[in-house]
Coordinates of C-alpha atoms and ligand atoms in Angstrom, one line a residue:
M26 CA -38.4 -4.5 -38.6
Q27 CA -37.4 -1.7 -41.0
S28 CA -35.0 -2.2 -44.0
S29 CA -31.4 -1.1 -43.5
K30 CA -28.5 -0.5 -45.8
T31 CA -26.1 -1.2 -42.9
R32 CA -26.0 -4.8 -41.8
C33 CA -23.1 -4.7 -39.4
L34 CA -21.5 -1.8 -37.5
G35 CA -18.7 -1.5 -35.0
I36 CA -18.6 0.9 -32.1
L37 CA -15.6 2.2 -30.4
T38 CA -15.0 4.9 -27.7
A39 CA -11.7 6.8 -27.9
G40 CA -9.9 9.6 -26.1
G41 CA -10.7 10.6 -22.5
D42 CA -13.7 8.9 -20.9
S43 CA -16.8 11.1 -20.6
P44 CA -20.2 10.8 -19.0
G45 CA -22.8 9.7 -21.5
L46 CA -20.7 7.3 -23.5
N47 CA -22.5 4.3 -22.3
A48 CA -25.9 5.9 -22.9
V49 CA -24.9 6.4 -26.6
V50 CA -23.6 2.8 -26.9
R51 CA -26.9 1.6 -25.4
A52 CA -29.0 3.7 -27.7
I53 CA -27.2 2.8 -30.9
T54 CA -27.2 -0.9 -30.1
K55 CA -30.9 -1.0 -29.1
V56 CA -32.1 0.9 -32.1
A57 CA -29.8 -0.7 -34.6
M58 CA -30.7 -4.2 -33.4
N59 CA -34.3 -3.9 -32.6
E60 CA -35.5 -1.5 -35.3
F61 CA -33.2 -2.4 -38.2
D62 CA -31.9 -5.9 -37.4
M63 CA -28.2 -4.8 -37.6
R64 CA -25.4 -6.8 -36.1
V65 CA -23.6 -4.6 -33.5
L66 CA -20.0 -5.1 -32.5
G67 CA -18.2 -3.4 -29.6
I68 CA -14.5 -2.7 -30.1
Q69 CA -12.4 -2.6 -26.9
D70 CA -10.1 0.3 -25.9
G71 CA -10.6 2.5 -28.9
F72 CA -8.6 2.1 -32.1
R73 CA -6.1 -0.1 -30.3
G74 CA -8.8 -2.8 -29.9
L75 CA -9.6 -2.6 -33.6
V76 CA -5.9 -3.1 -34.5
E77 CA -5.6 -5.9 -32.0
N78 CA -8.9 -7.5 -33.1
R79 CA -10.4 -7.3 -29.6
I80 CA -14.0 -7.1 -30.7
V81 CA -17.2 -8.5 -29.0
T82 CA -20.8 -8.7 -29.9
L83 CA -23.1 -6.2 -28.3
D84 CA -26.7 -7.1 -27.5
D85 CA -29.6 -6.2 -25.2
A86 CA -27.9 -8.0 -22.3
T87 CA -24.6 -6.2 -22.7
V88 CA -26.1 -2.7 -22.9
S89 CA -28.7 -3.3 -20.2
G90 CA -28.3 -1.1 -17.1
V91 CA -25.6 1.1 -18.5
L92 CA -27.7 4.3 -19.2
T93 CA -26.6 5.9 -15.9
R94 CA -23.1 4.4 -15.7
G95 CA -20.1 6.8 -16.1
G96 CA -17.0 6.0 -18.1
T97 CA -17.2 3.5 -21.0
I98 CA -18.1 -0.2 -20.8
L99 CA -15.9 -0.7 -24.0
G100 CA -12.8 0.8 -22.5
T101 CA -10.9 3.6 -24.2
S102 CA -7.4 4.7 -25.2
R103 CA -5.8 7.7 -26.9
D104 CA -4.0 5.5 -29.5
K105 CA -4.1 6.5 -33.1
P106 CA -4.1 3.9 -35.9
H107 CA -1.5 5.7 -37.9
S108 CA 1.0 6.1 -35.1
M109 CA 0.5 3.4 -32.5
P110 CA 3.0 2.2 -29.9
M111 CA 3.6 -1.4 -30.7
G112 CA 6.5 -3.4 -29.1
G113 CA 8.5 -0.3 -28.2
K114 CA 8.0 1.3 -31.7
L115 CA 5.5 3.7 -33.1
L116 CA 4.0 2.0 -36.1
D117 CA 1.4 2.9 -38.8
M118 CA -1.3 0.3 -38.1
T119 CA -3.9 1.7 -40.5
D120 CA -3.9 -1.4 -42.6
A121 CA -4.4 -3.7 -39.6
A122 CA -7.3 -1.6 -38.4
A123 CA -8.9 -1.7 -41.8
H124 CA -8.3 -5.4 -42.2
N125 CA -10.1 -6.2 -39.0
A126 CA -13.0 -3.9 -39.8
R127 CA -13.4 -5.7 -43.1
R128 CA -12.8 -9.1 -41.6
H129 CA -15.9 -8.5 -39.3
Q130 CA -17.8 -7.2 -42.3
M131 CA -18.4 -3.8 -40.7
D132 CA -20.3 -1.6 -43.1
C133 CA -19.4 1.4 -40.8
L134 CA -17.2 2.1 -37.9
V135 CA -18.9 4.4 -35.4
C136 CA -16.4 6.4 -33.3
L137 CA -17.5 8.2 -30.1
G138 CA -14.9 10.8 -29.3
G139 CA -13.7 14.4 -29.5
G140 CA -11.7 16.3 -32.1
G141 CA -8.7 13.9 -32.1
T142 CA -11.0 10.9 -32.6
A143 CA -12.8 12.5 -35.5
K144 CA -9.4 13.2 -37.1
N145 CA -8.4 9.5 -36.7
A146 CA -11.7 8.3 -38.1
Y147 CA -11.4 10.6 -41.0
R148 CA -7.9 9.3 -41.8
L149 CA -9.2 5.8 -41.7
W150 CA -11.8 6.6 -44.2
Q151 CA -9.4 8.6 -46.4
K152 CA -6.4 6.3 -46.3
A153 CA -8.1 2.9 -46.0
G154 CA -11.6 3.4 -47.4
I155 CA -13.4 2.4 -44.2
N156 CA -16.8 4.0 -43.8
V157 CA -16.9 5.9 -40.5
M158 CA -19.3 8.0 -38.4
T159 CA -18.4 10.1 -35.4
L160 CA -20.5 11.3 -32.4
P161 CA -19.1 14.3 -30.4
K162 CA -18.0 13.4 -26.9
T163 CA -16.1 15.7 -24.6
I164 CA -16.4 17.5 -21.4
D165 CA -14.5 20.3 -23.1
N166 CA -17.4 21.1 -25.5
D167 CA -14.8 22.1 -28.1
V168 CA -16.0 19.9 -31.0
F169 CA -16.6 22.0 -34.0
G170 CA -20.0 21.8 -35.8
T171 CA -22.2 20.8 -32.9
D172 CA -24.0 23.1 -30.4
V173 CA -23.0 20.8 -27.6
S174 CA -21.1 17.5 -26.9
F175 CA -22.3 14.9 -24.5
G176 CA -20.4 14.9 -21.2
F177 CA -20.2 18.6 -21.1
D178 CA -23.4 19.2 -19.0
T179 CA -22.3 16.7 -16.4
A180 CA -18.9 18.3 -16.1
V181 CA -20.4 21.7 -15.7
S182 CA -22.6 20.4 -12.9
I183 CA -19.7 18.9 -11.1
A184 CA -17.5 22.0 -11.4
T185 CA -20.4 24.2 -10.3
E186 CA -21.0 22.1 -7.2
A187 CA -17.3 22.3 -6.4
I188 CA -17.3 26.1 -6.8
D189 CA -20.4 26.3 -4.5
R190 CA -18.6 24.2 -1.9
L191 CA -15.4 26.3 -2.1
H192 CA -17.4 29.4 -1.1
T193 CA -17.7 27.9 2.4
T194 CA -14.0 28.0 3.1
A195 CA -13.4 31.2 1.1
T196 CA -16.0 33.1 3.1
S197 CA -15.1 31.6 6.4
H198 CA -11.3 32.2 6.1
H199 CA -11.6 35.4 4.0
R200 CA -9.4 33.8 1.3
L201 CA -8.8 33.8 -2.4
I202 CA -9.5 30.4 -3.8
V203 CA -8.3 29.5 -7.3
C204 CA -10.3 26.7 -8.7
E205 CA -8.8 25.0 -11.8
V206 CA -11.3 23.3 -14.2
M207 CA -10.5 21.2 -17.3
G208 CA -11.4 22.2 -20.8
H209 CA -8.2 21.6 -22.7
R210 CA -7.6 24.8 -24.8
A211 CA -11.2 26.0 -24.6
G212 CA -12.9 28.0 -21.9
W213 CA -16.5 26.6 -22.1
L214 CA -16.3 24.6 -18.9
A215 CA -14.8 27.4 -16.8
L216 CA -17.2 29.9 -18.3
H217 CA -20.4 27.9 -17.7
S218 CA -19.4 26.6 -14.2
G219 CA -17.9 30.0 -13.3
I220 CA -21.2 31.8 -14.1
A221 CA -23.3 29.1 -12.5
G222 CA -21.1 29.0 -9.4
G223 CA -20.9 32.7 -9.1
A224 CA -17.1 32.9 -9.5
D225 CA -15.8 36.5 -9.1
V226 CA -13.1 36.0 -11.7
I227 CA -13.3 33.7 -14.7
L228 CA -10.1 33.1 -16.7
I229 CA -10.4 31.4 -20.1
P230 CA -7.8 30.7 -22.8
E231 CA -9.7 32.9 -25.3
L232 CA -9.2 36.0 -23.2
P233 CA -5.6 36.2 -22.0
Y234 CA -5.4 37.9 -18.6
D235 CA -3.4 40.6 -17.0
L236 CA -2.4 39.7 -13.4
E237 CA -2.3 43.3 -12.3
K238 CA -5.9 43.9 -13.4
I239 CA -7.1 40.8 -11.6
A240 CA -5.3 41.9 -8.4
E241 CA -6.8 45.4 -8.7
F242 CA -10.3 43.9 -9.1
L243 CA -9.8 41.7 -6.0
L244 CA -8.5 44.6 -3.9
E245 CA -11.5 46.7 -5.0
R246 CA -13.8 43.9 -3.9
R247 CA -12.1 43.9 -0.5
R248 CA -12.5 47.7 -0.2
N249 CA -16.2 47.2 -0.9
G250 CA -16.4 44.8 2.1
K251 CA -16.1 41.4 0.2
R252 CA -13.3 39.7 2.0
F253 CA -13.2 36.6 -0.1
S254 CA -13.0 35.8 -3.9
I255 CA -13.3 32.7 -6.0
I256 CA -11.3 32.6 -9.2
A257 CA -12.4 29.9 -11.7
V258 CA -9.5 29.3 -14.1
A259 CA -9.6 27.1 -17.2
E260 CA -6.6 24.8 -17.4
G261 CA -5.6 26.4 -20.7
A262 CA -5.9 30.0 -19.5
M263 CA -2.8 32.1 -20.2
S264 CA -1.5 35.6 -19.3
Q265 CA -1.2 38.1 -22.1
R266 CA 2.6 37.5 -22.2
E267 CA 2.2 33.7 -22.3
A268 CA -0.4 34.0 -25.0
A269 CA 1.9 36.1 -27.2
E270 CA 4.8 33.6 -26.7
A271 CA 2.5 30.7 -27.5
A272 CA 1.2 32.4 -30.7
A273 CA 4.8 32.9 -31.9
R274 CA 5.6 29.2 -31.2
K275 CA 2.4 28.1 -33.0
K276 CA 3.5 30.1 -36.1
D277 CA 6.8 28.2 -36.2
K278 CA 5.0 24.8 -35.6
D279 CA 2.5 25.5 -38.4
K280 CA 5.4 26.1 -40.8
D281 CA 6.9 22.8 -39.8
K282 CA 3.5 21.1 -40.2
D283 CA 3.1 22.5 -43.7
K284 CA 6.5 21.1 -44.7
E285 CA 5.4 17.7 -43.3
K286 CA 2.2 17.8 -45.2
E287 CA 4.1 18.5 -48.4
K288 CA 6.3 15.5 -47.7
E289 CA 3.2 13.3 -47.1
K290 CA 1.8 14.4 -50.4
D291 CA 5.0 13.5 -52.3
K292 CA 5.0 10.1 -50.6
D293 CA 1.3 9.5 -51.6
K294 CA 2.2 10.5 -55.2
E295 CA 5.2 8.1 -55.2
R296 CA 3.0 5.3 -53.8
K297 CA 0.4 5.8 -56.5
K298 CA 3.0 5.9 -59.2
A299 CA 4.6 2.7 -58.0
K300 CA 1.1 1.1 -57.9
D301 CA 0.3 2.2 -61.4
Q302 CA 3.5 0.9 -62.7
G303 CA 3.0 -2.4 -60.9
R304 CA 6.0 -1.9 -58.8
A305 CA 5.9 -3.5 -55.3
E306 CA 5.4 -0.9 -52.7
K307 CA 8.4 -0.6 -50.3
P308 CA 7.0 -1.2 -46.8
E309 CA 7.1 1.9 -44.7
Q310 CA 9.8 2.0 -42.2
P311 CA 8.5 1.9 -38.6
M312 CA 8.9 5.2 -36.9
E313 CA 11.5 5.1 -34.2
P314 CA 10.2 6.4 -30.9
A315 CA 11.9 9.7 -29.9
S316 CA 14.7 9.3 -27.5
E317 CA 14.1 10.6 -24.0
G318 CA 16.2 13.6 -24.7
E319 CA 14.4 14.4 -28.0
A320 CA 11.0 14.0 -26.4
V321 CA 11.9 16.4 -23.5
D322 CA 13.4 18.9 -25.9
A323 CA 10.1 18.9 -27.9
C324 CA 8.2 19.6 -24.6
R325 CA 10.6 22.4 -23.8
A326 CA 9.1 24.6 -26.4
D327 CA 5.8 24.5 -24.4
L328 CA 7.4 25.6 -21.2
P329 CA 7.1 29.1 -19.9
V330 CA 10.2 31.2 -20.4
N331 CA 11.4 31.1 -16.8
V332 CA 11.3 27.3 -16.8
Q333 CA 13.0 27.1 -20.2
R334 CA 15.8 29.2 -18.8
L335 CA 16.1 26.9 -15.9
H336 CA 16.1 24.0 -18.3
D337 CA 19.0 25.6 -20.3
E338 CA 21.0 26.6 -17.2
T339 CA 20.9 23.3 -15.5
M340 CA 21.0 21.2 -18.7
A341 CA 18.7 18.9 -16.8
Y342 CA 16.0 17.0 -18.6
H343 CA 13.6 16.5 -15.8
V344 CA 12.3 20.0 -15.0
V345 CA 9.2 20.0 -12.9
Q346 CA 6.8 22.8 -13.9
E347 CA 4.8 24.5 -11.2
P348 CA 1.1 23.9 -11.9
M349 CA -0.5 26.8 -13.6
A350 CA -3.3 27.4 -10.9
S351 CA -0.7 27.3 -8.1
R352 CA 1.5 29.8 -9.9
L353 CA -1.6 32.1 -10.4
A354 CA -2.5 31.8 -6.7
R355 CA 1.0 32.6 -5.6
H356 CA 1.1 35.7 -7.8
L357 CA -2.3 36.9 -6.6
Q358 CA -1.4 36.4 -3.0
A359 CA 1.8 38.4 -3.5
L360 CA 0.0 41.2 -5.4
T361 CA -3.0 41.5 -3.0
G362 CA -1.6 40.4 0.3
V363 CA -4.6 38.1 0.7
E364 CA -4.1 34.4 1.6
A365 CA -4.7 32.2 -1.4
R366 CA -5.4 28.5 -1.9
V367 CA -5.8 26.2 -4.9
T368 CA -8.2 23.4 -5.8
S369 CA -7.7 21.5 -9.1
L370 CA -10.8 19.5 -9.9
G371 CA -9.0 17.2 -12.4
H372 CA -10.7 13.9 -13.4
V373 CA -13.4 14.3 -10.8
Q374 CA -15.1 16.3 -13.5
R375 CA -15.3 13.3 -15.8
G376 CA -16.5 10.8 -13.1
G377 CA -19.8 9.5 -11.9
I378 CA -23.3 9.4 -13.4
P379 CA -24.3 11.6 -16.3
T380 CA -26.9 14.4 -15.8
A381 CA -30.4 14.0 -17.1
F382 CA -29.5 16.3 -20.0
D383 CA -26.5 14.2 -21.0
R384 CA -28.5 11.0 -20.8
T385 CA -31.2 12.5 -23.0
L386 CA -28.7 14.0 -25.5
S387 CA -26.8 10.7 -25.7
T388 CA -29.9 8.7 -26.3
M389 CA -31.1 11.1 -29.0
M390 CA -27.7 11.1 -30.7
G391 CA -27.3 7.3 -30.5
A392 CA -30.8 6.7 -31.9
R393 CA -30.3 9.1 -34.7
A394 CA -26.9 7.5 -35.5
A395 CA -28.7 4.2 -36.0
E396 CA -31.3 5.7 -38.3
L397 CA -28.6 7.3 -40.4
L398 CA -26.7 4.1 -40.6
A399 CA -29.9 2.4 -41.8
E400 CA -30.2 5.0 -44.5
G401 CA -26.5 4.3 -45.5
T402 CA -25.3 7.8 -44.5
Y403 CA -21.6 7.4 -43.7
N404 CA -18.6 9.6 -43.1
V405 CA -20.5 12.2 -41.1
M406 CA -20.6 13.5 -37.6
V407 CA -23.9 13.4 -35.8
A408 CA -24.2 16.9 -34.6
Y409 CA -26.8 18.5 -32.2
R410 CA -28.1 21.7 -33.7
N411 CA -31.1 23.8 -32.6
G412 CA -32.5 20.8 -30.6
R413 CA -32.1 18.3 -33.4
C414 CA -29.5 15.6 -34.3
V415 CA -28.3 16.2 -37.8
P416 CA -25.5 14.6 -40.0
V417 CA -22.6 17.0 -40.9
P418 CA -20.0 15.9 -43.4
L419 CA -16.8 14.9 -41.6
Q420 CA -14.6 17.0 -43.8
D421 CA -16.4 20.1 -42.7
V422 CA -15.6 19.6 -39.0
V423 CA -12.3 17.7 -38.9
G424 CA -9.2 19.7 -37.8
Q425 CA -11.3 22.6 -36.3
R426 CA -11.8 23.5 -32.7
K427 CA -14.8 25.3 -31.3
L428 CA -13.5 28.0 -29.0
V429 CA -15.5 30.6 -27.0
P430 CA -16.0 33.6 -29.2
V431 CA -14.8 36.6 -27.3
D432 CA -18.1 38.4 -28.0
H433 CA -20.1 35.4 -26.7
H434 CA -23.4 36.4 -25.0
L435 CA -22.4 34.5 -21.9
I436 CA -19.2 36.6 -21.5
H437 CA -21.3 39.7 -22.0
C438 CA -23.8 38.7 -19.3
A439 CA -21.1 37.6 -16.9
R440 CA -19.5 41.1 -17.2
Q441 CA -22.9 42.6 -16.6
V442 CA -23.2 40.9 -13.2
G443 CA -19.7 42.1 -12.3
T444 CA -17.5 39.1 -13.2
C445 CA -13.9 40.0 -14.0
F446 CA -12.1 38.2 -16.9
G447 CA -8.8 39.8 -16.2
D448 CA -8.5 41.3 -19.7
Ligands
F6P7 O1 -10.6 16.2 -23.3 C1 -11.0 15.9 -22.0 C2 -10.0 16.2 -21.0 O2 -10.5 15.9 -19.7 C3 -9.4 17.6 -21.0 O3 -10.3 18.5 -20.4 C4 -8.1 17.4 -20.3 O4 -7.2 18.4 -20.7 C5 -7.7 16.1 -20.8 O5 -8.8 15.4 -21.2 C6 -7.0 15.2 -19.7 O6 -6.5 14.1 -20.3 P1 -6.0 12.8 -19.5 O7 -7.2 12.1 -18.9 O8 -5.4 11.9 -20.6 O9 -5.1 13.2 -18.4

């Protein structure tokens, strides 16, 4: 047994489930227990389980047989400690989370998740002094600071297989098929699966598209005797007009956020002053949940202009937006005169067993995390860089997103083989 600065750690999985999570939990638990004699605790359902003190002991038996299992044996949620729905209200539960971590004598809280989880972990460290470590999980591959996140490879394989299968109907019926893949605001999943599956058009958020150009490309293919086409579209892809509108909205939102940050800073100063002067701190008022009307009005800003107009004209709160891929297929059918169909892969991409690559990556990351904990390295993300797992300070990665650079070599190589990006 080797010596360890960490005696007890807690593990939680937060955000969307992803292939490879169980493989990481297994690797951390085995290495932490068997090599360093640490106590390992599993927190159920992400940060919510920490707040609600739903914490179990992990051991060889609990992590046995989970290497190949999809999802997460711990359960997950998208709840944030600082704004958690509790009894019909949104409450700041940071203190409760910290209290439970301390009560179980956790030297470090290991959080497996994407960018949002890293932010929440960072906040817990900054606001409550809880040591944290994060491991990058997401099928979107958009976590900043790591070459790749676990779960991505599996999702690429699933989406590629789907595109392969869609070729059957596309070629037989001489159709256009729009295949929507996940990826949130990044195009990694569409780019990789689109190239691997031989999609004729790949649309990603980083390269806003022009419908007319896509239609012209599809017609040209037809003139050259190719009577079918597959269009792989990332869920976050936008037309050039939509991208310009979104950029303008973002500018306004950023201004509001800056104002909020200033207010937060003032509050922190006030709290510190009160503490220094020995004044009892006024308990924070629980945040009232937004009323239905307010919540819908907030969403309105994210709607395309035509739906916004409908929203205003009807004064109706429940506007159903046409799914993006279906809108795209409808426009392309109208512009080309070719029959179009849509397939949205959705959560299928997160399901089932992880690929060999994801199992290996997860095992490497988990084992390295345990070693770093033994050394007492906290408040870092375990990143995968140039084939190695390395610690990266959390403050260097939090709040940033890894998007596809528009001059990425994969975009270049896809263009070389004749793929259209609609730009
Ligand atoms: O971040 C992973 C992801 O699958 C995204 O690709 C997608 O936008 C989102 O989660 C879907 O979230 P949910 O499972 O909450 O619908």
